Amino acid sequence: EDQVTQSPEALRLQEGESSSLNCSYTVSGLRGLFWYRQDPGKGPEFLFTLYSAGEEKEKERLKATLTKKESFLHITAPKPEDSATYLCAVRAMEYGNKLVFGAGTILRVKS
Amino acid sequence: NAGVMQNPRHLVRRRGQEARLRCSPVKGHSHVYWYRQLPEEGLKFMVYLQKENIIDESGMPKERFSAEFPKEGPSILRIQQVVRGDSAAYFCASSAVGVSATNEKLFFGSGTQLSVL
């Protein structure tokens, strides 16, 4: 069965309070791990793709890292506009053409 | 520079009616994907199409659901004889390259919210 698990389900932060979101997966033939941001009533917006353990990518206050079994999305000094649902998705040999998504982490940043 | 366009944004149907959801991919993209999102659940893959061809429909129910991506015009997801359980947000995504490319990036539309009464 497809297994992409995100934690926590929801996270409340004060503005400036850094934290991390987790995405764990159980596939053996990883071909890519994707992070997306989704705002209410909108489609997912692409953030990062990671392909191999040890890889890191950064964009503004966000930094994504990858190990063999999980990925972290680090948010440094978040602002209220970072509030959104963050989705991770996995493409793997055993999933064929599917991009398998986790259920997401709902982030709320209060000023 | 339009992104993925989906219409309608909201669609209300009574049980037994047909629903047609349209998706125009990013200009120049030949790969289209349909995903369904149920409340409190993640996005679930339905079908992958490349111009005029269905590549993978393993996530789509075998009955009542069909998808096409003609040579000209938008991709269409068609649901016949809708039931209450079909109520969900349906998202379309497109990419310029296929799933095996290392620079693959999916662009999503804003979705169609289908409500079945």
Coordinates of C-alpha atoms in Angstrom, one line a residue:
Chain A
E1 CA 0.0 0.0 0.0
D2 CA 1.1 3.5 -0.8
Q3 CA 2.7 5.1 2.3
V4 CA 3.6 8.8 2.5
T5 CA 3.0 10.1 6.0
Q6 CA 3.2 13.8 7.0
S7 CA 3.5 15.1 10.5
P8 CA 2.2 17.0 12.4
E9 CA -1.3 17.2 10.9
A10 CA -1.5 20.8 12.0
L11 CA 1.0 23.3 13.4
R12 CA 0.5 26.7 14.9
L13 CA 3.5 29.0 15.2
Q14 CA 4.1 32.6 16.3
E15 CA 5.6 34.8 13.7
G16 CA 9.4 34.3 13.8
E17 CA 9.1 30.9 15.5
S18 CA 11.1 28.5 13.4
S19 CA 10.0 24.8 13.0
S20 CA 10.1 21.8 10.8
L21 CA 7.5 19.7 9.0
N22 CA 8.1 16.0 8.4
C23 CA 7.4 13.6 5.5
S24 CA 8.2 10.0 5.8
Y25 CA 8.0 7.3 3.1
T26 CA 8.5 3.6 2.8
V27 CA 9.4 3.1 -0.8
S28 CA 12.7 1.6 -1.8
G29 CA 13.0 2.9 -5.4
L30 CA 12.6 6.7 -4.8
R31 CA 12.6 8.7 -8.0
G32 CA 11.8 12.1 -6.5
L33 CA 10.2 13.7 -3.5
F34 CA 8.2 16.9 -4.1
W35 CA 7.1 19.6 -1.8
Y36 CA 4.0 21.7 -2.6
R37 CA 2.2 24.5 -0.9
Q38 CA -1.6 24.7 -1.2
D39 CA -3.7 27.7 -0.2
P40 CA -7.5 27.3 0.4
G41 CA -9.5 27.0 -2.8
K42 CA -6.4 26.7 -4.9
G43 CA -4.3 24.0 -6.5
P44 CA -0.9 22.9 -5.1
E45 CA 2.0 25.2 -6.0
F46 CA 5.3 23.6 -6.6
L47 CA 8.1 24.4 -4.1
F48 CA 11.0 21.8 -4.4
T49 CA 12.0 18.5 -5.8
L50 CA 14.7 16.3 -4.1
Y51 CA 16.2 13.2 -5.7
S52 CA 18.8 11.7 -3.4
A53 CA 19.7 11.4 0.3
G54 CA 21.7 14.4 1.5
E55 CA 20.2 16.8 -1.0
E56 CA 19.0 20.2 0.2
K57 CA 17.2 23.0 -1.5
E58 CA 16.3 26.5 -0.3
K59 CA 13.8 29.2 -1.2
E60 CA 13.4 32.3 0.9
R61 CA 12.4 31.1 4.4
L62 CA 12.0 27.4 3.4
K63 CA 14.6 24.7 3.2
A64 CA 13.9 21.1 2.2
T65 CA 16.2 18.2 3.1
L66 CA 16.1 14.5 2.3
T67 CA 17.3 11.3 3.9
K68 CA 16.7 7.7 2.9
K69 CA 13.4 7.5 4.7
E70 CA 12.1 11.0 5.2
S71 CA 12.2 14.6 4.2
F72 CA 12.0 17.8 6.3
L73 CA 10.7 21.2 5.4
H74 CA 12.3 23.7 7.6
I75 CA 10.6 27.1 8.0
T76 CA 12.9 29.8 9.4
A77 CA 11.3 32.9 11.0
P78 CA 7.9 32.3 9.4
K79 CA 5.5 35.1 8.6
P80 CA 1.7 35.0 8.5
E81 CA 1.8 34.7 4.7
D82 CA 3.5 31.3 5.1
S83 CA 0.2 30.0 6.4
A84 CA -1.0 27.2 4.1
T85 CA -1.2 23.5 3.8
Y86 CA 2.2 21.9 2.9
L87 CA 2.0 18.7 0.9
C88 CA 4.8 16.2 0.1
A89 CA 4.5 13.7 -2.7
V90 CA 6.7 10.8 -3.8
R91 CA 7.4 9.4 -7.2
A92 CA 8.9 5.9 -6.9
M93 CA 9.6 2.9 -9.1
E94 CA 6.9 0.8 -7.3
Y95 CA 4.3 3.6 -7.9
G96 CA 4.6 3.6 -11.6
N97 CA 3.2 6.8 -13.1
K98 CA 1.5 7.9 -9.8
L99 CA 2.7 10.8 -7.7
V100 CA 1.6 9.7 -4.2
F101 CA 0.7 12.5 -1.8
G102 CA 0.7 12.7 1.9
A103 CA -2.3 14.2 3.7
G104 CA -0.5 17.4 4.3
T105 CA 0.4 19.7 7.3
I106 CA -1.8 22.7 7.9
L107 CA 0.5 25.6 9.0
R108 CA -0.9 28.7 10.8
V109 CA 1.5 31.5 11.6
K110 CA 0.1 34.2 13.9
S111 CA 1.5 37.7 14.1
Chain B
N1 CA 1.5 33.3 -19.4
A2 CA -1.5 31.3 -18.3
G3 CA -1.1 28.4 -16.0
V4 CA -3.4 25.3 -15.9
M5 CA -6.9 26.4 -16.4
Q6 CA -9.8 24.4 -15.1
N7 CA -13.5 25.0 -15.5
P8 CA -16.0 25.2 -14.1
R9 CA -14.6 26.1 -10.6
H10 CA -17.8 24.8 -9.0
L11 CA -20.2 22.2 -10.4
V12 CA -23.4 21.0 -8.8
R13 CA -25.1 17.9 -10.1
R14 CA -28.0 15.7 -9.0
R15 CA -27.5 12.0 -8.6
G16 CA -27.6 10.3 -11.9
Q17 CA -26.5 13.3 -14.0
E18 CA -23.3 13.6 -15.9
A19 CA -20.4 15.8 -14.9
R20 CA -17.8 17.1 -17.4
L21 CA -14.7 18.7 -16.1
R22 CA -12.4 20.6 -18.4
C23 CA -8.6 21.3 -18.2
S24 CA -6.4 23.4 -20.4
P25 CA -2.8 22.6 -19.7
V26 CA 0.1 25.1 -19.7
K27 CA 0.8 26.1 -23.3
G28 CA 3.2 23.6 -24.7
H29 CA 2.6 20.9 -22.1
S30 CA 1.6 17.5 -23.5
H31 CA 1.4 15.6 -20.3
V32 CA -1.8 15.9 -18.2
Y33 CA -2.8 14.3 -14.9
W34 CA -6.1 14.2 -13.0
Y35 CA -6.2 13.9 -9.2
R36 CA -9.1 13.8 -6.8
Q37 CA -9.0 15.3 -3.3
L38 CA -11.6 14.2 -0.7
P39 CA -12.1 16.2 2.5
E40 CA -9.4 15.3 5.1
E41 CA -7.6 13.1 2.5
G42 CA -4.6 13.6 0.3
L43 CA -4.6 14.0 -3.4
K44 CA -5.2 10.7 -5.2
F45 CA -4.0 9.9 -8.7
M46 CA -6.7 9.1 -11.2
V47 CA -5.3 9.1 -14.7
Y48 CA -2.3 10.2 -16.8
L49 CA -2.7 11.2 -20.4
Q50 CA -0.4 12.3 -23.2
K51 CA -1.9 14.0 -26.3
E52 CA -4.6 11.6 -27.6
N53 CA -3.3 8.7 -25.5
I54 CA -4.2 7.3 -22.1
I55 CA -0.9 6.3 -20.5
D56 CA -2.1 5.1 -17.1
E57 CA -5.7 5.0 -15.8
S58 CA -5.0 2.7 -12.9
G59 CA -6.4 5.2 -10.3
M60 CA -9.7 5.8 -12.1
P61 CA -12.8 3.7 -11.3
K62 CA -13.5 1.4 -14.2
E63 CA -17.2 2.3 -14.3
R64 CA -18.7 5.7 -15.0
F65 CA -15.4 7.6 -15.2
S66 CA -13.5 8.4 -18.5
A67 CA -10.9 10.8 -19.5
E68 CA -9.6 12.1 -22.8
F69 CA -7.0 14.6 -24.1
P70 CA -7.7 15.2 -27.7
K71 CA -5.2 16.6 -30.3
E72 CA -7.1 19.9 -30.2
G73 CA -8.8 21.3 -27.1
P74 CA -8.8 20.7 -23.4
S75 CA -8.6 17.5 -21.5
I76 CA -12.0 16.3 -20.3
L77 CA -12.8 14.2 -17.2
R78 CA -16.2 12.7 -17.6
I79 CA -18.3 11.2 -14.8
Q80 CA -21.5 9.5 -15.8
Q81 CA -24.4 8.9 -13.4
V82 CA -22.8 10.7 -10.5
V83 CA -23.3 9.5 -7.0
R84 CA -22.9 11.4 -3.7
G85 CA -19.5 9.7 -3.2
D86 CA -18.2 11.5 -6.3
S87 CA -18.3 14.8 -4.4
A88 CA -14.7 16.1 -4.2
A89 CA -12.3 18.5 -5.6
Y90 CA -10.8 17.4 -8.9
F91 CA -7.4 18.8 -9.9
C92 CA -5.7 18.7 -13.2
A93 CA -1.9 19.1 -13.5
S94 CA 0.3 19.4 -16.6
S95 CA 4.0 19.0 -17.3
A96 CA 6.3 19.5 -20.2
V97 CA 8.2 16.3 -19.7
G98 CA 7.2 12.7 -18.7
V99 CA 7.4 11.0 -15.4
S100 CA 10.9 9.6 -16.0
A101 CA 12.5 12.9 -16.6
T102 CA 14.6 14.3 -13.8
N103 CA 13.4 17.8 -14.3
E104 CA 9.7 16.9 -14.1
K105 CA 7.6 19.5 -12.5
L106 CA 3.8 19.4 -12.3
F107 CA 1.8 22.6 -12.5
F108 CA -1.7 22.3 -10.9
G109 CA -4.9 24.1 -11.8
S110 CA -7.2 25.6 -9.1
G111 CA -9.5 22.6 -9.3
T112 CA -13.2 21.9 -9.9
Q113 CA -15.3 21.4 -6.8
L114 CA -18.0 18.8 -7.7
S115 CA -21.0 18.7 -5.4
V116 CA -23.6 15.9 -5.9
L117 CA -27.0 16.5 -4.4

